[in-house]
CSV table of C-alpha atoms in Angstrom, one decimal:
chain,number,residue,atom,x,y,z
A,1,UNK,CA,124.8,135.0,147.1
A,2,UNK,CA,121.5,136.8,147.6
A,3,UNK,CA,121.8,139.8,149.8
A,4,UNK,CA,120.1,139.4,153.2
A,5,UNK,CA,117.4,141.9,153.9
A,6,UNK,CA,117.4,144.0,157.1
A,7,UNK,CA,114.9,141.6,158.7
A,8,UNK,CA,117.1,138.5,158.0
A,9,UNK,CA,120.6,140.0,158.3
A,10,UNK,CA,120.8,139.4,162.1
A,11,UNK,CA,119.0,136.1,162.2
A,12,UNK,CA,121.2,133.0,162.0
A,13,UNK,CA,120.9,131.4,158.6
A,14,UNK,CA,119.5,127.8,158.4
A,15,UNK,CA,122.2,125.4,157.3
A,16,UNK,CA,121.2,122.8,154.7
A,17,UNK,CA,122.8,120.2,152.4
A,18,UNK,CA,120.9,119.4,149.3
A,19,UNK,CA,120.9,115.9,148.0
A,20,UNK,CA,119.6,115.2,144.5
A,21,UNK,CA,119.9,113.7,141.0
A,22,UNK,CA,119.5,117.0,139.3
A,23,UNK,CA,118.4,116.6,135.7
A,24,UNK,CA,117.9,120.1,134.5
A,25,UNK,CA,117.3,123.7,135.7
A,26,UNK,CA,115.2,122.8,138.7
A,27,UNK,CA,113.0,125.2,140.8
A,28,UNK,CA,113.4,123.0,143.9
A,29,UNK,CA,117.1,123.8,144.4
A,30,UNK,CA,116.7,127.4,143.2
A,31,UNK,CA,114.1,128.0,145.9
A,32,UNK,CA,116.7,127.5,148.6
A,33,UNK,CA,119.5,129.1,146.7
A,34,UNK,CA,117.4,132.2,146.4
A,35,UNK,CA,116.3,132.3,150.0
A,36,UNK,CA,118.5,134.8,152.0
A,37,UNK,CA,117.7,133.0,155.3
A,38,UNK,CA,119.3,129.8,154.1
A,39,UNK,CA,123.0,128.8,153.9
A,40,UNK,CA,123.4,126.0,151.4
A,41,UNK,CA,126.5,124.2,152.6
A,42,UNK,CA,126.7,122.0,149.5
A,43,UNK,CA,124.8,120.0,146.9
A,44,UNK,CA,125.6,116.3,146.9
A,45,UNK,CA,124.8,114.5,143.7
A,46,UNK,CA,123.7,110.9,143.1
A,47,UNK,CA,122.6,108.8,140.1
A,48,UNK,CA,118.8,108.3,139.7
A,49,UNK,CA,116.8,110.1,137.0
A,50,UNK,CA,120.1,110.4,135.1
A,51,UNK,CA,123.6,109.2,135.8
A,52,UNK,CA,125.7,110.9,138.4
A,53,UNK,CA,128.2,112.6,136.0
A,54,UNK,CA,125.4,114.1,133.9
A,55,UNK,CA,123.7,115.2,137.1
A,56,UNK,CA,127.0,116.8,138.3
A,57,UNK,CA,127.1,118.8,135.0
A,58,UNK,CA,123.5,120.0,135.4
A,59,UNK,CA,124.2,121.0,139.0
A,60,UNK,CA,127.3,122.9,138.1
A,61,UNK,CA,125.5,124.7,135.3
A,62,UNK,CA,122.6,125.6,137.6
A,63,UNK,CA,124.9,127.2,140.1
A,64,UNK,CA,126.6,129.2,137.3
A,65,UNK,CA,123.3,130.5,136.0
A,66,UNK,CA,122.2,131.3,139.6
A,67,UNK,CA,125.5,133.0,140.3
A,68,UNK,CA,126.3,130.7,143.2
A,69,UNK,CA,129.7,129.4,142.3
A,70,UNK,CA,130.7,129.3,146.0
A,71,UNK,CA,128.4,126.4,146.8
A,72,UNK,CA,130.3,123.1,146.7
A,73,UNK,CA,129.2,120.3,144.4
A,74,UNK,CA,130.0,116.9,145.8
A,75,UNK,CA,130.0,113.6,143.8
A,76,UNK,CA,128.2,110.6,145.2
A,77,UNK,CA,128.2,107.0,143.9
A,78,UNK,CA,127.5,106.1,140.3
A,79,UNK,CA,125.4,103.0,141.1
A,80,UNK,CA,122.9,101.9,143.7
A,81,UNK,CA,124.2,99.7,146.6
A,82,UNK,CA,122.7,96.5,145.2
A,83,UNK,CA,120.1,97.2,142.6
A,84,UNK,CA,121.2,97.1,138.9
A,85,UNK,CA,119.9,97.5,135.4
A,86,UNK,CA,120.0,93.7,134.8
A,87,UNK,CA,118.2,93.0,138.1
A,88,UNK,CA,115.5,95.6,137.1
A,89,UNK,CA,115.1,93.9,133.7
A,90,UNK,CA,114.7,90.6,135.4
A,91,UNK,CA,112.1,92.0,137.8
A,92,UNK,CA,110.2,93.4,134.8
A,93,UNK,CA,110.2,90.1,133.1
A,94,UNK,CA,108.6,88.6,136.2
A,95,UNK,CA,106.3,91.3,137.4
A,96,UNK,CA,105.6,93.8,134.6
A,97,UNK,CA,107.0,97.0,133.2
A,98,UNK,CA,108.0,100.0,135.4
A,99,UNK,CA,106.7,103.4,134.2
A,100,UNK,CA,110.1,105.1,135.0
A,101,UNK,CA,113.5,103.6,135.6
A,102,UNK,CA,115.6,106.7,135.6
A,103,UNK,CA,119.0,106.3,133.9
A,104,UNK,CA,118.0,102.8,132.9
A,105,UNK,CA,114.9,104.0,130.9
A,106,UNK,CA,115.3,103.4,127.2
A,107,UNK,CA,111.9,104.6,126.0
A,108,UNK,CA,108.4,105.2,127.4
A,109,UNK,CA,106.3,102.0,127.6
A,110,UNK,CA,103.4,104.0,126.1
A,111,UNK,CA,104.3,106.0,123.1
A,112,UNK,CA,101.6,108.6,123.5
A,113,UNK,CA,103.5,109.9,126.6
A,114,UNK,CA,103.6,113.7,126.4
A,115,UNK,CA,106.8,114.2,128.3
A,116,UNK,CA,110.1,114.1,126.3
A,117,UNK,CA,111.6,110.7,125.8
A,118,UNK,CA,114.6,110.0,128.1
A,119,UNK,CA,118.1,110.0,126.7
A,120,UNK,CA,119.6,106.5,127.4
A,121,UNK,CA,123.3,106.3,127.5
A,122,UNK,CA,126.2,104.7,129.4
A,123,UNK,CA,127.0,105.9,132.9
A,124,UNK,CA,130.3,107.6,131.9
A,125,UNK,CA,128.7,109.7,129.0
A,126,UNK,CA,127.8,113.3,129.6
A,127,UNK,CA,125.8,114.8,126.8
A,128,UNK,CA,125.9,118.5,126.0
A,129,UNK,CA,123.4,120.3,128.2
A,130,UNK,CA,120.5,122.3,126.7
A,131,UNK,CA,121.4,125.4,128.7
A,132,UNK,CA,125.1,125.2,127.8
A,133,UNK,CA,127.9,123.2,129.5
A,134,UNK,CA,129.5,124.4,132.7
A,135,UNK,CA,132.8,126.1,132.4
A,136,UNK,CA,133.5,127.8,135.8
A,137,UNK,CA,131.9,125.8,138.6
A,138,UNK,CA,133.7,122.5,139.2
A,139,UNK,CA,132.8,119.4,141.2
A,140,UNK,CA,134.8,118.9,144.4
A,141,UNK,CA,137.1,115.8,144.8
A,142,UNK,CA,135.7,115.0,148.3
A,143,UNK,CA,133.0,112.3,148.1
A,144,UNK,CA,129.6,113.4,149.1
A,145,UNK,CA,129.2,111.0,152.0
A,146,UNK,CA,132.4,112.2,153.6
A,147,UNK,CA,131.4,115.9,153.1
A,148,UNK,CA,128.1,115.3,154.8
A,149,UNK,CA,129.8,113.5,157.7
A,150,UNK,CA,132.3,116.4,158.1
A,151,UNK,CA,129.6,119.1,158.1
A,152,UNK,CA,127.3,117.4,160.7
A,153,UNK,CA,130.3,117.1,162.9
A,154,UNK,CA,131.4,120.7,162.3
A,155,UNK,CA,127.9,121.9,163.1
A,156,UNK,CA,126.2,119.2,165.3
A,157,UNK,CA,122.5,119.5,165.5
A,158,UNK,CA,122.4,122.4,163.0
A,159,UNK,CA,122.6,120.9,159.6
A,160,UNK,CA,119.4,119.9,157.8
A,161,UNK,CA,119.5,117.5,154.9
A,162,UNK,CA,116.9,117.9,152.1
A,163,UNK,CA,117.0,114.9,149.8
A,164,UNK,CA,115.1,114.9,146.6
A,165,UNK,CA,116.8,111.9,144.8
A,166,UNK,CA,117.7,108.4,145.8
A,167,UNK,CA,119.2,108.0,149.2
A,168,UNK,CA,122.4,106.2,148.3
A,169,UNK,CA,124.7,109.0,149.6
A,170,UNK,CA,123.0,109.1,153.0
A,171,UNK,CA,123.1,105.4,153.4
A,172,UNK,CA,126.9,105.4,152.7
A,173,UNK,CA,127.4,108.2,155.2
A,174,UNK,CA,125.4,106.3,157.9
A,175,UNK,CA,127.4,103.1,157.3
A,176,UNK,CA,130.7,105.1,157.4
A,177,UNK,CA,129.7,107.0,160.6
A,178,UNK,CA,127.0,105.4,162.8
A,179,UNK,CA,126.6,108.8,164.5
A,180,UNK,CA,125.9,110.6,161.2
A,181,UNK,CA,122.1,110.7,161.4
A,182,UNK,CA,122.0,111.6,165.1
A,183,UNK,CA,124.3,114.6,164.5
A,184,UNK,CA,122.2,116.1,161.8
A,185,UNK,CA,119.3,118.4,162.7
A,186,UNK,CA,116.8,116.6,160.5
A,187,UNK,CA,116.2,114.8,157.3
A,188,UNK,CA,113.4,116.0,154.9
A,189,UNK,CA,113.2,113.7,151.8
A,190,UNK,CA,111.0,113.4,148.8
A,191,UNK,CA,110.3,109.8,148.3
A,192,UNK,CA,107.9,106.9,148.8
A,193,UNK,CA,104.2,106.6,148.1
A,194,UNK,CA,101.2,105.6,150.3
A,195,UNK,CA,97.9,105.8,148.5
A,196,UNK,CA,98.0,108.7,146.0
A,197,UNK,CA,95.1,109.5,143.6
A,198,UNK,CA,94.9,111.6,140.5
A,199,UNK,CA,93.6,115.0,141.4
A,200,UNK,CA,94.2,117.1,138.3
A,201,UNK,CA,92.5,116.7,134.9
A,202,UNK,CA,95.5,117.3,132.7
A,203,UNK,CA,96.9,114.8,130.3
A,204,UNK,CA,100.2,114.8,132.2
A,205,UNK,CA,98.5,114.1,135.5
A,206,UNK,CA,96.6,111.1,133.9
A,207,UNK,CA,99.8,109.7,132.5
A,208,UNK,CA,101.8,110.0,135.7
A,209,UNK,CA,98.9,108.2,137.5
A,210,UNK,CA,99.4,105.2,135.3
A,211,UNK,CA,101.8,103.7,137.8
A,212,UNK,CA,100.4,104.6,141.2
A,213,UNK,CA,96.9,103.7,140.3
A,214,UNK,CA,98.0,100.0,140.2
A,215,UNK,CA,101.1,100.2,142.4
A,216,UNK,CA,100.3,102.8,145.1
A,217,UNK,CA,103.4,102.0,147.2
A,218,UNK,CA,106.0,102.4,144.5
A,219,UNK,CA,108.0,105.5,143.9
A,220,UNK,CA,111.2,106.0,141.8
A,221,UNK,CA,113.6,107.5,144.3
A,222,UNK,CA,113.1,104.6,146.7
A,223,UNK,CA,112.8,102.0,143.9
A,224,UNK,CA,116.2,102.9,142.4
A,225,UNK,CA,118.0,102.0,145.6
A,226,UNK,CA,115.7,100.2,148.1
A,227,UNK,CA,118.5,98.9,150.3
A,228,UNK,CA,119.9,102.5,150.8
A,229,UNK,CA,116.4,103.7,151.6
A,230,UNK,CA,116.0,101.1,154.3
A,231,UNK,CA,119.3,102.0,155.9
A,232,UNK,CA,118.4,105.6,156.0
A,233,UNK,CA,114.9,105.0,157.3
A,234,UNK,CA,116.3,102.9,160.2
A,235,UNK,CA,118.9,105.5,161.1
A,236,UNK,CA,118.5,107.5,164.4
A,237,UNK,CA,117.5,110.9,163.0
A,238,UNK,CA,116.4,113.5,165.4
A,239,UNK,CA,113.6,114.3,163.1
A,240,UNK,CA,112.6,112.7,159.8
A,241,UNK,CA,110.0,114.2,157.4
A,242,UNK,CA,108.7,112.2,154.4
A,243,UNK,CA,107.2,114.0,151.5
A,244,UNK,CA,105.7,111.2,149.4
A,245,UNK,CA,104.0,111.2,146.0
A,246,UNK,CA,100.6,111.7,147.6
A,247,UNK,CA,100.5,115.5,148.0
A,248,UNK,CA,102.2,116.1,144.7
A,249,UNK,CA,99.2,114.9,142.7
A,250,UNK,CA,97.5,118.2,143.5
A,251,UNK,CA,100.4,120.1,141.8
A,252,UNK,CA,101.8,120.7,138.3
A,253,UNK,CA,104.4,122.9,136.7
A,254,UNK,CA,101.9,124.3,134.2
A,255,UNK,CA,102.9,126.7,131.5
A,256,UNK,CA,101.1,129.4,133.4
A,257,UNK,CA,103.0,128.7,136.6
A,258,UNK,CA,106.3,128.6,134.8
A,259,UNK,CA,105.5,131.9,133.1
A,260,UNK,CA,105.0,133.5,136.6
A,261,UNK,CA,108.2,131.9,137.9
A,262,UNK,CA,110.3,133.1,134.9
A,263,UNK,CA,108.8,136.6,134.7
A,264,UNK,CA,112.0,138.4,135.9
A,265,UNK,CA,114.6,139.6,133.4
A,266,UNK,CA,117.4,137.6,135.1
A,267,UNK,CA,119.5,134.6,134.1
A,268,UNK,CA,117.3,132.5,136.3
A,269,UNK,CA,114.1,133.8,134.6
A,270,UNK,CA,115.6,133.3,131.1
A,271,UNK,CA,116.6,129.7,131.9
A,272,UNK,CA,113.3,128.8,133.5
A,273,UNK,CA,111.5,129.8,130.3
A,274,UNK,CA,113.1,126.8,128.6
A,275,UNK,CA,111.9,124.3,131.2
A,276,UNK,CA,109.5,121.6,130.1
A,277,UNK,CA,106.1,121.9,131.8
A,278,UNK,CA,103.7,119.2,132.9
A,279,UNK,CA,105.6,117.6,135.8
A,280,UNK,CA,104.2,117.4,139.3
A,281,UNK,CA,106.2,119.4,141.8
A,282,UNK,CA,107.7,116.5,143.6
A,283,UNK,CA,111.0,118.1,144.7
A,284,UNK,CA,109.6,121.6,145.1
A,285,UNK,CA,107.2,120.3,147.8
A,286,UNK,CA,110.1,118.9,149.8
A,287,UNK,CA,112.2,122.1,149.7
A,288,UNK,CA,109.2,124.3,150.3
A,289,UNK,CA,108.0,122.2,153.3
A,290,UNK,CA,111.5,122.4,154.8
A,291,UNK,CA,111.7,126.1,154.2
A,292,UNK,CA,108.2,126.8,155.5
A,293,UNK,CA,107.0,123.8,157.6
A,294,UNK,CA,103.5,125.3,158.0
A,295,UNK,CA,102.9,124.6,154.2
A,296,UNK,CA,102.4,121.0,155.2
A,297,UNK,CA,98.8,121.3,156.1
A,298,UNK,CA,98.0,117.6,156.9
A,299,UNK,CA,100.6,115.2,158.3
A,300,UNK,CA,100.6,112.0,160.3
A,301,UNK,CA,103.2,110.1,162.3
A,302,UNK,CA,104.0,106.7,160.8
A,303,UNK,CA,106.8,104.2,161.2
A,304,UNK,CA,108.2,103.6,157.7
A,305,UNK,CA,110.6,101.2,156.0
A,306,UNK,CA,111.3,99.8,152.5
A,307,UNK,CA,110.6,96.4,151.1
A,308,UNK,CA,114.0,95.0,150.2
A,309,UNK,CA,112.9,91.4,149.3
A,310,UNK,CA,113.3,90.8,145.6
A,311,UNK,CA,109.7,90.1,144.8
A,312,UNK,CA,106.7,91.9,143.3
A,313,UNK,CA,106.9,94.5,146.1
A,314,UNK,CA,110.7,95.2,145.8
A,315,UNK,CA,111.2,98.9,146.6
A,316,UNK,CA,107.7,99.5,147.9
A,317,UNK,CA,107.0,101.5,151.0
A,318,UNK,CA,106.0,99.7,154.2
A,319,UNK,CA,104.3,101.8,156.9
A,320,UNK,CA,102.7,101.3,160.3
A,321,UNK,CA,100.7,103.3,162.7
A,322,UNK,CA,102.6,103.7,166.0
A,323,UNK,CA,102.5,100.5,168.0
A,324,UNK,CA,102.0,98.3,164.9
A,325,UNK,CA,105.6,98.4,163.6
A,326,UNK,CA,107.6,95.1,163.8
A,327,UNK,CA,110.5,96.8,165.8
A,328,UNK,CA,113.3,96.0,163.4
A,329,UNK,CA,114.8,99.5,163.5
A,330,UNK,CA,112.0,101.5,161.9
A,331,UNK,CA,111.8,105.1,163.0
A,332,UNK,CA,108.9,107.4,163.4
A,333,UNK,CA,108.5,109.9,160.6
A,334,UNK,CA,106.3,112.9,159.9
A,335,UNK,CA,104.5,111.9,156.7
A,336,UNK,CA,103.1,114.9,154.7
A,337,UNK,CA,99.7,114.1,153.3
A,338,UNK,CA,98.5,117.5,152.1
A,339,UNK,CA,100.2,120.9,151.3
A,340,UNK,CA,99.0,124.4,150.7
A,341,UNK,CA,99.5,124.4,146.9
A,342,UNK,CA,98.7,128.1,146.3
A,343,UNK,CA,101.1,129.2,149.0
A,344,UNK,CA,103.9,127.0,147.6
A,345,UNK,CA,103.4,128.4,144.1
A,346,UNK,CA,103.5,131.9,145.5
A,347,UNK,CA,106.6,131.2,147.4
A,348,UNK,CA,108.3,129.8,144.3
A,349,UNK,CA,107.3,132.9,142.3
A,350,UNK,CA,108.5,135.3,145.0
A,351,UNK,CA,111.9,133.7,145.4
A,352,UNK,CA,112.6,132.8,141.7
A,353,UNK,CA,111.8,136.3,140.5
A,354,UNK,CA,113.9,138.0,143.2
A,355,UNK,CA,117.2,139.7,142.3
A,356,UNK,CA,120.1,137.3,141.9
A,357,UNK,CA,123.9,137.5,141.8
A,358,UNK,CA,125.6,137.9,138.4
A,359,UNK,CA,125.6,134.7,136.4
A,360,UNK,CA,128.9,132.8,135.9
A,361,UNK,CA,130.2,131.0,132.9
A,362,UNK,CA,129.0,131.1,129.3
A,363,UNK,CA,125.8,133.0,128.4
A,364,UNK,CA,122.7,131.0,127.7
A,365,UNK,CA,122.4,129.6,124.2
A,366,UNK,CA,120.3,131.7,121.8
């Protein structure tokens, strides 16, 4: 693990569990893995952008390249609680095409999309990874939900959960242990959408705006498993922070930013040079805001829930100003509306170019 500096060695490290559907070599997780003031207790993995088993492989390989083989990798469920590929196809027949369906995406609706086409395959298929397959780091046998319950009970009030994928694991943990949410320190999650607008002029930004310009309350992490999202949003967290799509429209993993982040002659730097540019920094905002709360420059308190009725708004975000909520279990959340983009970029560059432990496993492919 990174060596703590003299200024951080005597300060208790912040405990966190990362929850994600990791689909590559992702700066969001690396930011916290490379932060000496953070103790990553584990990474729990769920289906979403890709299937769980493929996401497990990406997570294991990320930890090998980062030299963090001591961090447990916990498998979550393969499927959402209720939503399914067939139900999504039926929904599209009734209400129109979704821009992104994660592991259910067969091809882009618009063939001029600049991002790479997704690889559609069955849930039990794990393709070879672009950065090489993991050989040293293995996934634990303990289910992610049970691991999270165990850790919040081991360290009551001390464990933060930063979720940047669908919320299925957290919903299972809450249903298994009704005290789970109240024992955690906080939940910070990337998900949901309120009223985002396109704020960058790039082709990628315009193409990602295709969905929210017409469906401003729809966002993939929530839409993949709306029932899980509603369970989590109604749970009694001590503190809940929502990082929706809205602030991410001011961000982009440009080639220039990736060049700055990958400037170090380290395994992390070499791997980042192969990352595809053009994506908004959805997950990076969530991990950065958790690490440095002051980077959320504009926030508001809202009561938030998810529409679980199978209609045109299935999976959309519902929100109310305090006093207007229906009182069906919705909880107050800090909703991040704006972030300090320059400071977040600088933080990523600083941490991702810092020294790292020796990499594990096979060397990166030539």
